[in-house]
CSV table of C-alpha atoms and ligand atoms in Angstrom, one decimal:
chain,number,residue,atom,x,y,z
A,331,UNK,CA,8.4,98.3,-73.7
A,332,UNK,CA,8.6,95.4,-76.6
A,333,UNK,CA,5.9,92.6,-76.3
A,334,UNK,CA,7.3,89.0,-75.6
A,335,UNK,CA,7.9,87.3,-78.9
A,336,UNK,CA,6.1,84.3,-79.7
A,337,UNK,CA,6.9,80.8,-78.7
A,338,UNK,CA,6.3,78.7,-81.8
A,339,UNK,CA,7.1,75.1,-82.0
A,340,UNK,CA,7.9,73.5,-85.0
A,341,UNK,CA,7.5,69.5,-85.6
A,342,UNK,CA,9.9,68.5,-88.5
A,343,UNK,CA,13.2,70.1,-89.7
A,344,UNK,CA,12.4,72.6,-92.6
A,345,UNK,CA,14.8,73.7,-95.2
A,346,UNK,CA,17.4,76.0,-94.0
A,347,UNK,CA,16.4,78.9,-94.8
A,348,UNK,CA,12.8,78.5,-93.7
A,349,UNK,CA,14.9,78.2,-89.9
A,350,UNK,CA,16.4,80.5,-90.4
A,351,UNK,CA,14.2,83.3,-91.0
A,352,UNK,CA,12.1,81.9,-88.0
A,353,UNK,CA,14.8,82.2,-85.5
A,354,UNK,CA,15.3,86.2,-86.7
A,355,UNK,CA,11.6,86.7,-86.4
A,356,UNK,CA,10.3,84.4,-83.7
A,357,UNK,CA,11.6,82.5,-80.0
A,358,UNK,CA,11.3,79.0,-81.8
A,359,UNK,CA,11.8,75.6,-80.9
A,360,UNK,CA,13.4,73.8,-84.2
A,361,UNK,CA,13.2,70.3,-84.6
A,362,UNK,CA,16.8,68.5,-84.3
A,363,UNK,CA,16.0,65.6,-86.3
A,364,UNK,CA,13.8,65.0,-89.2
A,365,UNK,CA,11.5,62.3,-87.6
A,366,UNK,CA,8.1,62.9,-86.8
A,367,UNK,CA,7.0,63.8,-83.2
A,368,UNK,CA,5.9,61.1,-81.1
A,369,UNK,CA,2.2,61.6,-79.9
A,370,UNK,CA,3.9,62.6,-76.3
A,371,UNK,CA,6.3,65.0,-77.8
A,372,UNK,CA,3.3,66.6,-79.6
A,373,UNK,CA,0.9,67.0,-76.8
A,374,UNK,CA,4.1,68.4,-75.0
A,375,UNK,CA,4.1,71.2,-77.7
A,376,UNK,CA,1.0,71.7,-78.2
A,377,UNK,CA,1.1,72.9,-74.8
A,378,UNK,CA,4.3,74.8,-74.5
A,379,UNK,CA,3.5,76.9,-77.9
A,380,UNK,CA,1.6,80.0,-78.8
A,381,UNK,CA,2.2,78.9,-82.4
A,382,UNK,CA,2.7,75.5,-83.4
A,383,UNK,CA,3.8,74.2,-86.6
A,384,UNK,CA,2.9,70.9,-87.6
A,385,UNK,CA,3.1,68.9,-90.9
A,386,UNK,CA,1.3,66.8,-92.7
A,387,UNK,CA,2.5,63.5,-90.3
A,388,UNK,CA,1.4,65.0,-87.1
A,389,UNK,CA,-2.2,63.8,-86.1
A,390,UNK,CA,-3.6,66.9,-84.4
A,391,UNK,CA,-7.1,65.5,-83.5
A,392,UNK,CA,-9.2,66.9,-80.7
A,393,UNK,CA,-7.9,64.7,-77.7
A,394,UNK,CA,-4.6,66.6,-78.4
A,395,UNK,CA,-6.3,69.9,-79.4
A,396,UNK,CA,-8.1,69.1,-75.5
A,397,UNK,CA,-4.5,68.8,-74.0
A,398,UNK,CA,-3.3,71.8,-75.3
A,399,UNK,CA,-4.7,74.3,-72.7
A,400,UNK,CA,-5.2,78.4,-73.1
A,401,UNK,CA,-1.6,79.0,-74.5
A,402,UNK,CA,-1.9,77.8,-78.0
A,403,UNK,CA,-3.5,80.1,-80.3
A,404,UNK,CA,-2.5,78.9,-83.8
A,405,UNK,CA,-1.7,76.4,-85.8
A,406,UNK,CA,0.5,77.4,-88.8
A,407,UNK,CA,0.3,74.0,-90.8
A,408,UNK,CA,3.3,73.9,-93.1
A,409,UNK,CA,1.5,72.4,-96.5
A,410,UNK,CA,-1.8,72.9,-97.6
A,411,UNK,CA,-4.0,69.7,-97.2
A,412,UNK,CA,-5.2,70.2,-93.7
A,413,UNK,CA,-6.6,66.5,-92.7
A,414,UNK,CA,-5.0,65.6,-90.4
A,415,UNK,CA,-6.1,69.0,-88.3
A,416,UNK,CA,-9.6,68.6,-86.6
A,417,UNK,CA,-10.5,72.1,-87.4
A,418,UNK,CA,-14.1,72.1,-85.9
A,419,UNK,CA,-12.3,71.2,-82.4
A,420,UNK,CA,-9.6,73.7,-82.7
A,421,UNK,CA,-12.2,76.4,-84.0
A,422,UNK,CA,-14.5,75.7,-80.6
A,423,UNK,CA,-11.4,76.3,-77.9
A,424,UNK,CA,-10.8,79.6,-80.3
A,425,UNK,CA,-7.4,78.3,-81.9
A,426,UNK,CA,-7.1,79.6,-85.5
A,427,UNK,CA,-5.7,77.2,-88.1
A,428,UNK,CA,-3.6,78.6,-91.0
A,429,UNK,CA,-2.4,76.3,-94.4
A,430,UNK,CA,0.0,76.9,-97.1
A,431,UNK,CA,-2.1,76.9,-100.3
A,432,UNK,CA,-1.5,78.0,-103.6
A,433,UNK,CA,2.5,77.5,-103.5
A,434,UNK,CA,2.4,73.7,-104.5
A,435,UNK,CA,0.1,73.9,-107.2
A,436,UNK,CA,2.5,74.0,-110.1
A,437,UNK,CA,5.0,71.6,-108.5
A,438,UNK,CA,2.3,68.7,-107.5
A,439,UNK,CA,0.5,69.2,-110.8
A,440,UNK,CA,4.2,69.0,-112.8
A,441,UNK,CA,3.9,65.6,-110.7
A,442,UNK,CA,0.9,64.5,-111.9
A,443,UNK,CA,1.8,64.9,-115.2
A,444,UNK,CA,4.9,63.0,-114.7
A,445,UNK,CA,2.8,60.3,-113.6
A,446,UNK,CA,0.5,60.4,-116.4
A,447,UNK,CA,3.7,59.9,-118.9
A,448,UNK,CA,4.8,57.4,-116.4
A,449,UNK,CA,1.6,54.7,-116.8
A,450,UNK,CA,1.1,55.6,-119.8
A,451,UNK,CA,4.2,55.7,-121.9
A,452,UNK,CA,5.9,53.0,-120.0
A,453,UNK,CA,8.7,54.6,-117.6
A,454,UNK,CA,10.2,52.2,-115.5
A,455,UNK,CA,9.6,49.4,-117.6
A,456,UNK,CA,12.3,51.6,-119.9
A,457,UNK,CA,14.3,52.7,-116.6
A,458,UNK,CA,14.1,48.4,-115.9
A,459,UNK,CA,15.3,47.4,-119.1
A,460,UNK,CA,18.5,50.0,-119.1
A,461,UNK,CA,19.4,49.0,-116.1
A,462,UNK,CA,19.3,45.7,-116.6
A,463,UNK,CA,22.3,46.0,-118.8
A,464,UNK,CA,19.7,43.8,-121.2
A,465,UNK,CA,18.5,46.0,-123.9
A,466,UNK,CA,19.3,44.9,-127.1
A,467,UNK,CA,18.5,48.3,-129.2
A,468,UNK,CA,15.1,50.0,-130.6
A,469,UNK,CA,12.6,47.4,-131.3
A,470,UNK,CA,9.0,48.7,-133.8
A,471,UNK,CA,6.6,46.7,-131.2
A,472,UNK,CA,8.5,46.2,-127.9
A,473,UNK,CA,7.4,49.0,-124.2
A,474,UNK,CA,4.6,50.3,-126.7
A,475,UNK,CA,2.3,52.8,-124.4
A,476,UNK,CA,-0.7,54.9,-125.3
A,477,UNK,CA,-0.3,57.9,-126.7
A,478,UNK,CA,-2.1,61.1,-124.5
A,479,UNK,CA,-2.6,63.8,-127.4
A,480,UNK,CA,-6.4,63.5,-127.7
A,481,UNK,CA,-7.3,61.6,-124.5
A,482,UNK,CA,-9.5,63.0,-122.1
A,483,UNK,CA,-8.7,64.0,-119.0
A,484,UNK,CA,-11.1,64.1,-116.0
A,485,UNK,CA,-9.5,66.0,-112.7
A,486,UNK,CA,-11.8,65.3,-109.8
A,487,UNK,CA,-11.1,68.6,-107.7
A,488,UNK,CA,-10.9,71.7,-109.7
A,489,UNK,CA,-8.9,73.7,-107.4
A,490,UNK,CA,-5.4,75.2,-107.4
A,491,UNK,CA,-3.7,72.0,-108.4
A,492,UNK,CA,-6.4,71.0,-110.4
A,493,UNK,CA,-6.4,73.7,-112.6
A,494,UNK,CA,-3.1,73.6,-112.9
A,495,UNK,CA,-2.9,69.8,-114.3
A,496,UNK,CA,-5.8,71.2,-116.8
A,497,UNK,CA,-3.1,74.0,-118.2
A,498,UNK,CA,-0.7,71.5,-118.7
A,499,UNK,CA,-3.1,68.6,-119.9
A,500,UNK,CA,-4.2,71.2,-122.6
A,501,UNK,CA,-0.6,71.6,-123.8
A,502,UNK,CA,-0.3,68.2,-124.3
A,503,UNK,CA,-3.2,68.3,-126.2
A,504,UNK,CA,-5.7,66.6,-124.1
A,505,UNK,CA,-9.5,67.2,-123.7
A,506,UNK,CA,-10.1,68.5,-119.9
A,507,UNK,CA,-13.3,67.7,-118.8
A,508,UNK,CA,-13.7,67.6,-114.4
A,509,UNK,CA,-16.0,68.2,-111.1
A,510,UNK,CA,-16.0,70.2,-109.1
A,511,UNK,CA,-17.8,70.9,-105.8
A,512,UNK,CA,-18.8,73.9,-107.5
A,513,UNK,CA,-19.1,74.8,-111.1
A,514,UNK,CA,-16.2,77.4,-112.2
A,515,UNK,CA,-17.0,80.9,-112.9
A,516,UNK,CA,-17.6,80.9,-117.2
A,517,UNK,CA,-14.3,83.0,-117.8
A,518,UNK,CA,-12.3,80.5,-116.0
A,519,UNK,CA,-13.8,77.3,-117.4
A,520,UNK,CA,-13.2,79.1,-121.2
A,521,UNK,CA,-10.0,79.6,-120.1
A,522,UNK,CA,-9.0,76.3,-119.4
A,523,UNK,CA,-11.6,75.0,-121.8
A,524,UNK,CA,-12.5,72.3,-120.0
A,525,UNK,CA,-15.9,70.7,-119.9
A,526,UNK,CA,-17.8,70.5,-116.3
A,527,UNK,CA,-19.6,67.2,-115.6
A,528,UNK,CA,-22.2,67.7,-112.5
A,529,UNK,CA,-22.3,63.8,-112.3
A,530,UNK,CA,-19.1,62.0,-111.2
A,531,UNK,CA,-20.0,58.9,-112.2
A,532,UNK,CA,-20.5,60.2,-115.6
A,533,UNK,CA,-17.3,62.0,-116.1
A,534,UNK,CA,-15.6,58.6,-114.4
A,535,UNK,CA,-17.2,56.1,-116.8
A,536,UNK,CA,-16.2,57.8,-119.7
A,537,UNK,CA,-12.2,59.6,-119.2
A,538,UNK,CA,-9.7,58.0,-120.4
A,539,UNK,CA,-7.1,59.5,-117.6
A,540,UNK,CA,-8.6,60.2,-114.4
A,541,UNK,CA,-6.5,62.4,-111.9
A,542,UNK,CA,-7.6,63.2,-108.1
A,543,UNK,CA,-7.1,66.7,-106.8
A,544,UNK,CA,-9.8,67.1,-104.1
A,545,UNK,CA,-8.8,67.3,-100.7
A,546,UNK,CA,-9.8,64.5,-98.0
A,547,UNK,CA,-12.4,65.3,-96.2
A,548,UNK,CA,-15.4,63.7,-94.8
A,549,UNK,CA,-17.3,63.7,-98.2
A,550,UNK,CA,-14.6,62.9,-100.0
A,551,UNK,CA,-13.7,59.6,-97.8
A,552,UNK,CA,-13.8,56.9,-100.3
A,553,UNK,CA,-15.2,59.1,-103.2
A,554,UNK,CA,-13.4,56.8,-105.7
A,555,UNK,CA,-14.8,53.3,-103.9
A,556,UNK,CA,-15.1,50.0,-105.5
A,557,UNK,CA,-18.6,50.7,-107.3
A,558,UNK,CA,-17.0,53.7,-108.7
A,559,UNK,CA,-13.4,52.4,-110.0
A,560,UNK,CA,-16.1,49.9,-111.7
A,561,UNK,CA,-17.3,52.7,-113.5
A,562,UNK,CA,-14.1,53.3,-115.2
A,563,UNK,CA,-13.5,51.9,-118.8
A,564,UNK,CA,-10.8,49.2,-118.6
A,565,UNK,CA,-8.2,51.0,-120.6
A,566,UNK,CA,-8.5,54.0,-118.6
A,567,UNK,CA,-5.8,55.1,-115.9
A,568,UNK,CA,-5.7,56.8,-111.6
A,569,UNK,CA,-3.6,59.1,-111.2
A,570,UNK,CA,-3.9,60.4,-106.9
A,571,UNK,CA,-1.5,63.3,-105.8
A,572,UNK,CA,-3.8,64.3,-103.4
A,573,UNK,CA,-4.6,62.0,-100.3
A,574,UNK,CA,-4.8,58.2,-100.4
A,575,UNK,CA,-8.0,58.4,-98.3
A,576,UNK,CA,-10.1,59.2,-101.2
A,577,UNK,CA,-9.7,56.1,-103.3
A,578,UNK,CA,-10.4,52.9,-101.7
A,579,UNK,CA,-6.7,51.5,-101.9
A,580,UNK,CA,-7.7,47.8,-101.7
A,581,UNK,CA,-10.7,48.4,-104.4
A,582,UNK,CA,-8.1,49.7,-106.7
A,583,UNK,CA,-5.3,47.1,-105.7
A,584,UNK,CA,-7.9,44.0,-107.1
A,585,UNK,CA,-9.1,45.9,-109.9
A,586,UNK,CA,-6.1,46.8,-111.1
A,587,UNK,CA,-4.7,42.9,-110.8
A,588,UNK,CA,-7.9,41.5,-112.4
A,589,UNK,CA,-6.7,44.1,-115.6
A,590,UNK,CA,-10.3,46.0,-114.6
A,591,UNK,CA,-8.6,49.3,-115.0
A,592,UNK,CA,-5.6,49.7,-116.9
A,593,UNK,CA,-2.9,51.5,-114.5
A,594,UNK,CA,-2.4,54.1,-112.0
A,595,UNK,CA,0.0,57.0,-110.9
A,596,UNK,CA,0.0,57.3,-106.8
A,597,UNK,CA,1.7,59.9,-104.6
A,598,UNK,CA,-0.1,59.4,-101.8
A,599,UNK,CA,-1.8,55.9,-100.3
A,600,UNK,CA,-4.3,55.7,-97.8
A,601,UNK,CA,-2.5,54.8,-94.9
A,602,UNK,CA,0.2,56.6,-95.5
A,603,UNK,CA,3.4,54.8,-95.1
A,604,UNK,CA,2.0,51.9,-94.9
A,605,UNK,CA,0.5,50.7,-98.2
A,606,UNK,CA,-0.8,47.5,-99.8
A,607,UNK,CA,1.9,45.2,-100.0
A,608,UNK,CA,0.4,44.1,-103.5
A,609,UNK,CA,0.5,47.3,-105.7
A,610,UNK,CA,4.8,47.4,-105.1
A,611,UNK,CA,4.3,43.8,-107.4
A,612,UNK,CA,2.4,45.3,-110.2
A,613,UNK,CA,3.8,46.6,-113.7
A,614,UNK,CA,1.2,48.8,-114.4
A,615,UNK,CA,1.7,50.7,-111.6
A,616,UNK,CA,4.2,54.1,-110.6
A,617,UNK,CA,4.1,54.8,-107.1
A,618,UNK,CA,6.2,57.9,-105.1
A,619,UNK,CA,6.7,58.3,-101.8
A,620,UNK,CA,4.6,61.6,-101.5
A,621,UNK,CA,7.0,63.9,-103.7
A,622,UNK,CA,4.3,65.6,-105.3
A,623,UNK,CA,5.3,69.2,-103.5
A,624,UNK,CA,8.9,68.1,-103.3
A,625,UNK,CA,11.0,71.4,-105.3
A,626,UNK,CA,13.8,73.5,-103.1
A,627,UNK,CA,11.6,76.2,-104.3
A,628,UNK,CA,8.0,75.3,-103.6
A,629,UNK,CA,9.0,73.9,-100.0
A,630,UNK,CA,11.3,77.1,-99.1
A,631,UNK,CA,8.0,79.2,-100.2
A,632,UNK,CA,5.7,76.7,-98.2
A,633,UNK,CA,8.3,78.2,-95.1
A,634,UNK,CA,7.5,81.6,-96.0
A,635,UNK,CA,3.9,81.4,-96.3
A,636,UNK,CA,3.8,79.8,-92.8
A,637,UNK,CA,5.8,83.0,-91.5
A,638,UNK,CA,3.5,85.4,-93.0
A,639,UNK,CA,0.6,83.6,-91.6
A,640,UNK,CA,2.4,83.7,-87.8
A,641,UNK,CA,3.7,87.3,-88.2
A,642,UNK,CA,0.3,88.6,-89.3
A,643,UNK,CA,-1.4,87.2,-86.7
A,644,UNK,CA,1.4,88.4,-84.5
A,645,UNK,CA,1.2,91.9,-85.5
A,646,UNK,CA,-3.1,91.4,-84.2
A,647,UNK,CA,-4.4,90.2,-87.4
A,648,UNK,CA,-6.3,87.2,-89.0
A,649,UNK,CA,-3.7,84.9,-90.9
A,650,UNK,CA,-4.4,85.5,-94.6
A,651,UNK,CA,-4.6,81.8,-95.2
A,652,UNK,CA,-6.6,80.7,-92.3
A,653,UNK,CA,-8.7,77.8,-92.5
A,654,UNK,CA,-12.3,77.9,-91.1
A,655,UNK,CA,-14.7,74.6,-91.2
A,656,UNK,CA,-17.0,75.7,-93.7
A,657,UNK,CA,-14.1,75.6,-96.1
A,658,UNK,CA,-13.8,72.1,-95.8
B,1238,LIG,N1,1.2,65.4,-103.4
B,1238,LIG,C1,1.6,66.3,-102.7
B,1238,LIG,O1,2.7,66.6,-102.4
B,1238,LIG,C2,0.5,67.2,-102.5
B,1238,LIG,C3,-0.9,67.3,-102.3
B,1238,LIG,N2,-1.9,68.2,-102.1
B,1238,LIG,C4,-3.0,68.2,-102.0
B,1238,LIG,O2,-3.9,68.3,-102.7
B,1238,LIG,C5,-5.2,68.7,-102.1
B,1238,LIG,C6,-5.9,70.1,-102.7
B,1238,LIG,O3,-5.0,71.1,-103.4
B,1238,LIG,P1,-5.3,72.6,-104.3
B,1238,LIG,O4,-5.4,72.1,-105.3
B,1238,LIG,O5,-4.3,73.5,-103.6
B,1238,LIG,O6,-6.4,72.6,-103.1
B,1238,LIG,P2,-8.1,73.7,-103.6
B,1238,LIG,O7,-8.9,73.8,-102.2
B,1238,LIG,O8,-7.1,74.9,-104.4
B,1238,LIG,O9,-8.8,72.5,-104.8
B,1238,LIG,C7,-9.7,71.6,-104.0
B,1238,LIG,C8,-10.7,71.6,-104.9
B,1238,LIG,O10,-11.3,70.7,-104.6
B,1238,LIG,C9,-13.1,70.6,-104.8
B,1238,LIG,N3,-13.2,69.8,-103.9
B,1238,LIG,C10,-13.6,69.8,-102.5
B,1238,LIG,N4,-14.3,68.6,-101.9
B,1238,LIG,C11,-15.1,67.7,-103.2
B,1238,LIG,C12,-15.9,67.4,-103.5
B,1238,LIG,N5,-16.5,66.4,-102.1
B,1238,LIG,N6,-16.3,66.7,-104.8
B,1238,LIG,C13,-15.6,67.5,-105.6
B,1238,LIG,N7,-14.8,69.0,-105.6
B,1238,LIG,C14,-14.5,68.8,-104.6
B,1238,LIG,C15,-13.2,72.1,-104.6
B,1238,LIG,O11,-14.2,72.9,-104.0
B,1238,LIG,C16,-11.6,73.2,-104.8
B,1238,LIG,O12,-12.2,73.1,-105.9
B,1238,LIG,C17,-4.9,69.1,-100.8
B,1238,LIG,O13,-6.3,69.6,-99.7
B,1238,LIG,C18,-4.0,68.6,-100.4
B,1238,LIG,O14,-4.1,67.3,-99.8
B,1238,LIG,C19,-1.2,69.2,-101.9
B,1238,LIG,C20,0.3,69.8,-102.2
B,1238,LIG,C21,1.1,68.8,-102.7
B,1239,LIG,O1,0.8,70.3,-98.7
B,1239,LIG,C1,0.6,69.5,-98.8
B,1239,LIG,O2,-0.5,69.2,-98.4
B,1239,LIG,C2,1.2,68.1,-99.3
B,1239,LIG,O3,0.6,67.2,-99.5
B,1239,LIG,C3,2.5,68.3,-98.8
B,1239,LIG,O4,3.1,67.9,-100.1
């Protein structure tokens, strides 16, 4: 007799090919509208599913996991970052957690470079001139930015995305530096032509551009606090395509306003969509609505990874992208 199909609940609309494949493989309940579930809907979903497929907009904390009961066996996150999931509590309840690492690395690194170039070369100001209809033609002195070739880029968090940024930055002629929880193997460091800094403080003080690419964990929360931001050179630029919580957003905003940091390119914010309104007023800041991984290809590949994790689990094995507390 064939075994019963897994009951899978997905909390957000996913790209159409992903939803179609999920319908073929699982007893899946898909979301009809593209709005995050309310807390009550999420708690109900966690109770009724064998597998929950959340996204970064769902807070899967200890209380939600405690309410889930015995049925929930796997939280197969649609996304690489798992800072919205209490992975330790899930483990204590015997619930596995998986994510979608790697498939967004190139796309997010592309967006990191786009932010670096947008801030240093003043793209939004150029766009605003064109949209105003006031452009009077080429000028030797208008909208001059800074050259990135030859500049020092410091990467905080040299994992999949950090390394993809390093490869791109080297191709743009930047000198790549990094700080990471663990130093890379010598052959990888050499292939990336990257200089390792054991001291984050010392690296931060010497960079022209700082790119934040570590996950948000208890040890990275406000890693870029007011004290460290103050170590940056006043002409330096910071970009963040990881998670907003790694930077003290209020301190950054104050320093950008005061001209103590030259510019910022942000894809992510400390309080999600509730961003510091003062950031929006600044000319030296480029803000994006968390779209680092937003390509058609990447979002489908994230869904394929979710499916592989669920299928492998259904076949009686550990999901290939299982996340355990010691990884965080
Ligand atoms: N903006 C966007 O659309 C996207 C954002 N992300 C975010 O980017 C983050 C990084 O993604 P990946 O590169 O795939 O992760 P990864 O796990 O491959 O790399 C993260 C690196 O950060 C390092 N790290 C962790 N804690 C650290 C600490 N305290 N100090 C220094 N280094 C530390 C790790 O050792 C690792 O090398 C994700 O966790 C996610 O939050 C991921 C995908 C898309
Ligand atoms: O995969 C992630 O962690 C994201 O931020 C989605 O883009």
